[in-house]
Coordinates of C-alpha atoms in Angstrom, one line a residue:
Y1 CA -15.1 -57.3 -28.4
D2 CA -14.0 -54.7 -24.8
V3 CA -16.7 -52.4 -24.7
A4 CA -19.2 -55.1 -25.8
R5 CA -18.6 -56.9 -23.4
R6 CA -18.4 -54.8 -20.5
T7 CA -22.4 -53.5 -22.4
G8 CA -23.7 -56.5 -22.4
L9 CA -24.5 -54.9 -26.5
S10 CA -23.1 -56.9 -30.1
Q11 CA -20.4 -55.2 -31.5
A12 CA -22.7 -54.5 -34.4
T13 CA -24.8 -52.3 -32.0
I14 CA -21.0 -50.1 -31.1
S15 CA -19.6 -50.6 -33.8
R16 CA -22.8 -48.9 -35.6
A17 CA -22.9 -45.8 -32.7
L18 CA -19.5 -44.8 -33.1
R19 CA -19.9 -44.7 -37.4
G20 CA -23.5 -42.2 -36.1
D21 CA -25.9 -44.4 -37.4
P22 CA -29.6 -42.6 -36.3
S23 CA -31.0 -46.5 -35.4
V24 CA -28.3 -46.1 -32.3
T25 CA -30.4 -44.5 -29.4
D26 CA -28.7 -41.3 -27.8
A27 CA -29.2 -43.0 -24.8
T28 CA -27.6 -46.2 -25.6
R29 CA -25.3 -44.3 -28.3
D30 CA -23.9 -42.8 -23.8
R31 CA -23.7 -45.7 -22.5
I32 CA -20.8 -46.8 -25.6
M33 CA -19.3 -43.8 -25.2
E34 CA -19.5 -43.4 -21.7
A35 CA -18.0 -48.0 -21.6
C36 CA -15.2 -46.6 -24.3
A37 CA -13.8 -43.2 -22.4
A38 CA -13.3 -46.0 -19.3
V39 CA -11.2 -49.2 -21.3
G40 CA -9.7 -46.1 -22.9
Y41 CA -10.7 -47.5 -26.8
R42 CA -10.4 -44.4 -29.3
P43 CA -12.1 -45.6 -32.8
S44 CA -9.7 -45.1 -35.4
L45 CA -9.1 -41.9 -38.2
G46 CA -7.2 -44.1 -40.7
A47 CA -9.6 -46.4 -40.7
R48 CA -12.4 -44.5 -41.0
L49 CA -10.7 -42.4 -43.8
L50 CA -10.0 -45.8 -45.7
A51 CA -13.9 -47.2 -44.8
E52 CA -16.0 -43.2 -45.3
G53 CA -13.5 -41.3 -47.7
R54 CA -14.1 -37.4 -47.1
R55 CA -17.8 -38.8 -45.0
A56 CA -14.8 -39.0 -42.4
V57 CA -13.7 -36.0 -42.0
I58 CA -16.3 -32.7 -40.8
G59 CA -15.4 -28.9 -41.7
I60 CA -15.5 -26.2 -38.5
S61 CA -16.9 -23.1 -39.6
L62 CA -15.8 -19.9 -38.1
S63 CA -18.1 -16.3 -39.1
R64 CA -17.1 -13.0 -40.7
D65 CA -18.2 -12.0 -37.3
A66 CA -15.9 -14.1 -35.0
L67 CA -13.2 -12.4 -33.6
P68 CA -10.9 -14.4 -32.9
T69 CA -10.3 -13.2 -29.0
D70 CA -14.8 -14.3 -28.1
R71 CA -13.7 -16.9 -25.3
Y72 CA -16.9 -18.7 -26.1
V73 CA -16.3 -20.0 -29.8
S74 CA -12.5 -20.8 -28.7
L75 CA -14.7 -23.3 -25.4
L76 CA -17.4 -24.4 -28.3
H77 CA -13.9 -25.0 -30.4
Q78 CA -12.8 -27.0 -28.3
A79 CA -15.1 -28.7 -27.5
L80 CA -16.0 -29.7 -30.2
L81 CA -12.7 -31.1 -31.2
E82 CA -12.5 -33.3 -28.4
A83 CA -15.8 -34.8 -29.4
L84 CA -14.8 -35.6 -32.5
D85 CA -11.0 -36.6 -31.3
A86 CA -13.2 -39.2 -29.2
S87 CA -15.0 -40.8 -32.4
G88 CA -12.5 -40.9 -34.6
R89 CA -12.9 -38.1 -36.9
G90 CA -10.6 -35.5 -38.9
V91 CA -11.4 -31.6 -38.6
V92 CA -10.6 -29.7 -41.3
L93 CA -10.4 -25.4 -40.5
L94 CA -12.5 -23.9 -42.6
P95 CA -12.2 -19.8 -43.4
A96 CA -16.0 -18.2 -44.3
A97 CA -13.7 -16.5 -46.8
T98 CA -12.4 -19.8 -48.5
L99 CA -15.5 -21.8 -47.6
E100 CA -17.0 -22.9 -51.4
A101 CA -13.2 -24.0 -52.5
E102 CA -13.0 -25.9 -49.5
L103 CA -16.5 -27.7 -49.1
A104 CA -14.8 -30.3 -51.3
R105 CA -12.4 -31.6 -48.5
V106 CA -14.9 -32.3 -46.5
G107 CA -18.2 -34.9 -46.2
A108 CA -20.5 -32.3 -43.6
V109 CA -19.9 -28.8 -41.8
I110 CA -20.9 -27.7 -38.6
L111 CA -21.2 -23.9 -38.1
I112 CA -20.7 -21.5 -35.3
G113 CA -22.5 -18.3 -35.9
V114 CA -24.9 -18.0 -37.4
A115 CA -27.7 -15.7 -38.0
D116 CA -30.8 -16.1 -40.3
G117 CA -30.2 -16.2 -43.7
D118 CA -26.1 -17.1 -43.3
P119 CA -25.1 -17.4 -46.7
R120 CA -22.9 -20.4 -45.7
I121 CA -25.8 -22.6 -45.1
A122 CA -27.4 -22.2 -48.5
L123 CA -24.1 -22.5 -49.5
C124 CA -23.2 -26.2 -48.2
R125 CA -26.8 -26.6 -49.5
Q126 CA -26.0 -25.8 -53.4
R127 CA -22.4 -28.4 -53.7
G128 CA -24.3 -31.5 -51.1
V129 CA -22.9 -30.7 -48.5
P130 CA -24.2 -31.4 -45.1
C131 CA -24.8 -28.8 -42.6
V132 CA -25.6 -28.2 -38.4
A133 CA -25.8 -24.5 -37.6
I134 CA -24.9 -24.0 -34.1
G135 CA -26.9 -20.3 -34.2
Y136 CA -30.8 -19.8 -34.8
V137 CA -31.8 -20.0 -37.7
A138 CA -35.8 -19.9 -39.0
D139 CA -35.2 -22.5 -42.0
P140 CA -37.0 -25.2 -40.5
D141 CA -35.3 -27.7 -43.5
T142 CA -31.3 -27.1 -41.5
F143 CA -30.8 -28.8 -38.5
S144 CA -29.1 -27.1 -36.1
V145 CA -28.1 -26.6 -32.2
V146 CA -28.5 -24.0 -30.1
P147 CA -28.8 -23.3 -25.8
D148 CA -32.1 -22.9 -24.1
D149 CA -31.5 -19.0 -24.3
E150 CA -35.3 -18.3 -24.0
G151 CA -35.1 -20.3 -20.5
G152 CA -32.3 -18.8 -19.7
A153 CA -33.1 -14.8 -20.3
R154 CA -36.9 -15.9 -18.1
A155 CA -34.4 -16.9 -15.6
I156 CA -32.3 -13.8 -14.8
V157 CA -35.5 -11.9 -15.2
R158 CA -37.2 -13.7 -12.6
H159 CA -33.9 -14.1 -10.2
V160 CA -34.0 -9.7 -10.7
H161 CA -37.5 -9.4 -9.8
R162 CA -36.7 -11.5 -6.5
L163 CA -35.0 -9.4 -5.6
G164 CA -37.5 -7.0 -5.2
R165 CA -36.0 -4.6 -8.8
R166 CA -37.6 -2.8 -10.9
R167 CA -36.4 -1.6 -14.1
L168 CA -33.9 -3.0 -16.1
A169 CA -31.6 -3.0 -18.3
V170 CA -30.0 -4.5 -20.8
L171 CA -26.9 -4.7 -22.4
S172 CA -26.6 -6.9 -26.4
S173 CA -25.6 -6.6 -29.8
A174 CA -28.0 -5.4 -31.3
G175 CA -27.9 -1.3 -32.4
P176 CA -30.3 1.3 -32.3
D177 CA -31.4 0.5 -34.3
E178 CA -31.2 -3.4 -35.1
P179 CA -33.9 -6.1 -34.0
L180 CA -33.1 -6.9 -30.6
D181 CA -31.5 -10.5 -30.0
I182 CA -33.1 -13.0 -28.9
R183 CA -31.6 -12.6 -25.0
A184 CA -32.2 -9.7 -25.1
L185 CA -36.2 -9.9 -27.5
V186 CA -37.6 -13.0 -24.0
A187 CA -35.9 -10.2 -21.7
R188 CA -38.1 -7.6 -22.7
E189 CA -41.1 -9.4 -22.9
E190 CA -40.5 -11.0 -19.0
A191 CA -39.6 -8.0 -18.0
A192 CA -43.0 -6.6 -19.3
R193 CA -45.0 -9.9 -18.4
L194 CA -43.5 -8.7 -14.1
G195 CA -44.3 -5.5 -14.3
L196 CA -40.1 -4.5 -14.3
G197 CA -39.2 -1.5 -16.6
F198 CA -37.4 -2.1 -19.4
T199 CA -33.8 -0.1 -21.4
H200 CA -31.6 -1.6 -23.9
L201 CA -28.5 -0.7 -23.7
S202 CA -26.2 -1.5 -27.3
A203 CA -22.2 -2.9 -27.4
P204 CA -20.3 -1.1 -30.1
R205 CA -18.4 -3.9 -32.0
D206 CA -14.8 -3.8 -30.5
A207 CA -11.4 -5.4 -30.2
T208 CA -12.6 -7.5 -27.4
H209 CA -16.5 -8.3 -26.1
T210 CA -14.9 -7.2 -22.2
L211 CA -13.3 -3.5 -24.0
A212 CA -17.2 -3.0 -25.5
G213 CA -18.6 -4.7 -22.1
Y214 CA -17.3 -1.0 -20.8
R215 CA -17.2 0.8 -23.9
A216 CA -21.8 0.7 -23.1
I217 CA -21.7 1.6 -19.8
L218 CA -18.9 4.3 -19.8
R219 CA -21.5 6.2 -23.2
S220 CA -25.3 4.7 -21.3
G221 CA -25.5 7.9 -19.6
A222 CA -28.9 9.3 -18.6
A223 CA -30.2 5.9 -19.7
L224 CA -29.1 3.5 -16.5
D225 CA -30.1 6.3 -14.5
G226 CA -32.4 4.5 -12.5
C227 CA -32.5 0.6 -13.5
D228 CA -30.9 -1.3 -10.3
A229 CA -30.9 -4.4 -13.1
L230 CA -28.0 -5.0 -15.9
F231 CA -28.3 -8.9 -17.9
C232 CA -25.5 -8.9 -20.1
E233 CA -26.2 -11.1 -23.7
T234 CA -23.0 -12.4 -22.4
D235 CA -20.3 -12.9 -19.5
E236 CA -18.5 -11.3 -21.5
Y237 CA -19.7 -8.5 -22.0
A238 CA -20.8 -8.6 -18.7
L239 CA -17.2 -8.6 -16.6
G240 CA -16.8 -5.6 -19.8
A241 CA -19.8 -3.2 -17.6
L242 CA -18.2 -4.7 -13.7
A243 CA -15.1 -3.1 -14.3
A244 CA -17.3 0.3 -15.3
L245 CA -19.0 -0.2 -12.6
R246 CA -16.9 -0.2 -10.9
D247 CA -14.4 2.4 -11.7
A248 CA -17.3 4.9 -11.9
G249 CA -18.2 4.2 -8.5
I250 CA -21.5 2.5 -8.6
G251 CA -21.3 -1.2 -5.9
V252 CA -23.1 -3.7 -7.4
P253 CA -24.3 -5.5 -6.5
S254 CA -25.7 -3.3 -3.8
R255 CA -26.7 -0.5 -6.2
I256 CA -27.0 -2.5 -9.5
T257 CA -26.8 -6.8 -10.1
V258 CA -25.0 -7.6 -13.2
A259 CA -25.7 -11.1 -14.6
G260 CA -24.4 -12.5 -17.4
F261 CA -24.9 -15.2 -19.5
D262 CA -22.1 -18.4 -21.2
D263 CA -20.9 -19.2 -17.3
L264 CA -17.6 -19.1 -18.9
P265 CA -14.6 -20.9 -17.0
G266 CA -12.0 -19.1 -16.0
M267 CA -14.5 -16.0 -15.6
A268 CA -17.1 -15.7 -14.2
E269 CA -16.2 -18.1 -10.7
R270 CA -17.8 -14.2 -8.6
L271 CA -20.3 -14.2 -12.3
T272 CA -24.1 -14.2 -11.0
T273 CA -24.6 -16.0 -14.7
I274 CA -26.1 -18.1 -17.2
R275 CA -24.7 -21.9 -17.1
Q276 CA -24.7 -23.4 -20.7
S277 CA -22.7 -26.8 -21.6
F278 CA -20.4 -26.4 -24.8
P279 CA -19.9 -30.3 -24.7
G280 CA -23.9 -31.2 -24.5
I281 CA -23.6 -28.7 -27.8
A282 CA -20.8 -30.5 -29.4
Q283 CA -22.6 -33.6 -28.8
A284 CA -25.8 -32.8 -30.0
A285 CA -24.1 -31.5 -33.2
L286 CA -22.3 -34.1 -34.5
R287 CA -25.0 -36.3 -33.5
L288 CA -27.4 -34.0 -36.0
R289 CA -24.6 -34.5 -38.4
D290 CA -24.5 -38.3 -37.9
E291 CA -28.8 -37.7 -39.2
A292 CA -28.0 -34.4 -41.6
V293 CA -25.7 -37.3 -43.4
A294 CA -28.2 -40.2 -43.0
G295 CA -30.6 -38.1 -45.4
G296 CA -33.1 -38.1 -41.7
P297 CA -35.6 -34.6 -41.4
A298 CA -33.8 -31.8 -40.1
R299 CA -34.8 -30.8 -36.8
K300 CA -33.7 -28.6 -34.3
V301 CA -31.8 -29.3 -30.2
V302 CA -32.2 -26.6 -27.0
V303 CA -29.8 -27.7 -24.6
P304 CA -30.8 -27.5 -21.4
V305 CA -28.8 -24.2 -19.4
E306 CA -28.8 -23.6 -15.0
L307 CA -28.8 -20.0 -13.0
R308 CA -25.5 -19.3 -11.5
I309 CA -27.0 -17.3 -8.7
R310 CA -23.5 -16.0 -7.0
E311 CA -21.7 -12.4 -5.6
T312 CA -23.4 -10.6 -8.0

């Protein structure tokens, strides 16, 4: 009633929005959620469980390859928990090793760290549990959310080109004989379009991505010679790379400019990087969850990103 009075909308519309009914537009839902926050209203999980049963519970599944020290995964997980808590839904963490047995507890699953061909997607489909993937999937029948990796990578390459740099190195998780990931692939394409040289550096798997970035630069040897710009797939790789360059006496940005991707709070204050919205990804995933549960057509949502130019 208080939210209806504040927004001028009917209580029925507000109820549908809070249930995730896809008939409510995104603009209307945003308006309702802002009003809920203003008046301190929180939907009741107990009421949802009584009304919806296990459909009121959403599972969050990390990939088997996710590092427990991964700051990106931690921030995304936190954003999802906050969005789910605000919506009055329950949350269950689903370890990849026991996902099949745990699916009976939930009404839908949000998959973090998805790669193309991820077996978790097929498993959810076999069990009839709607799922939303955060990551790139080629399957057109899968609901998915991604940051604008292509736009972010192009923005970085255009930035270093404007600075007058001539050869770009890209540090990513792809091995020497593996296909480039989307950020590195697009960076290579944009570098070629702008007439920049290109070098790919592979980050080894390590205890943390920061340590992997450090080791990748130390072992790069002659591969980094002549490169005056370095684009790292993640901020954590970039922070490790910065430490390695400093230890090697290579000036940043005088000798080589460095950029990352993510804009991790508390870690990237000095770093030129691409900012992505963790709350935006979480909200998009929840909206797609509602559409998936309602039986709507699968679609991909691309969340905008922003170039942040700083000291490096």
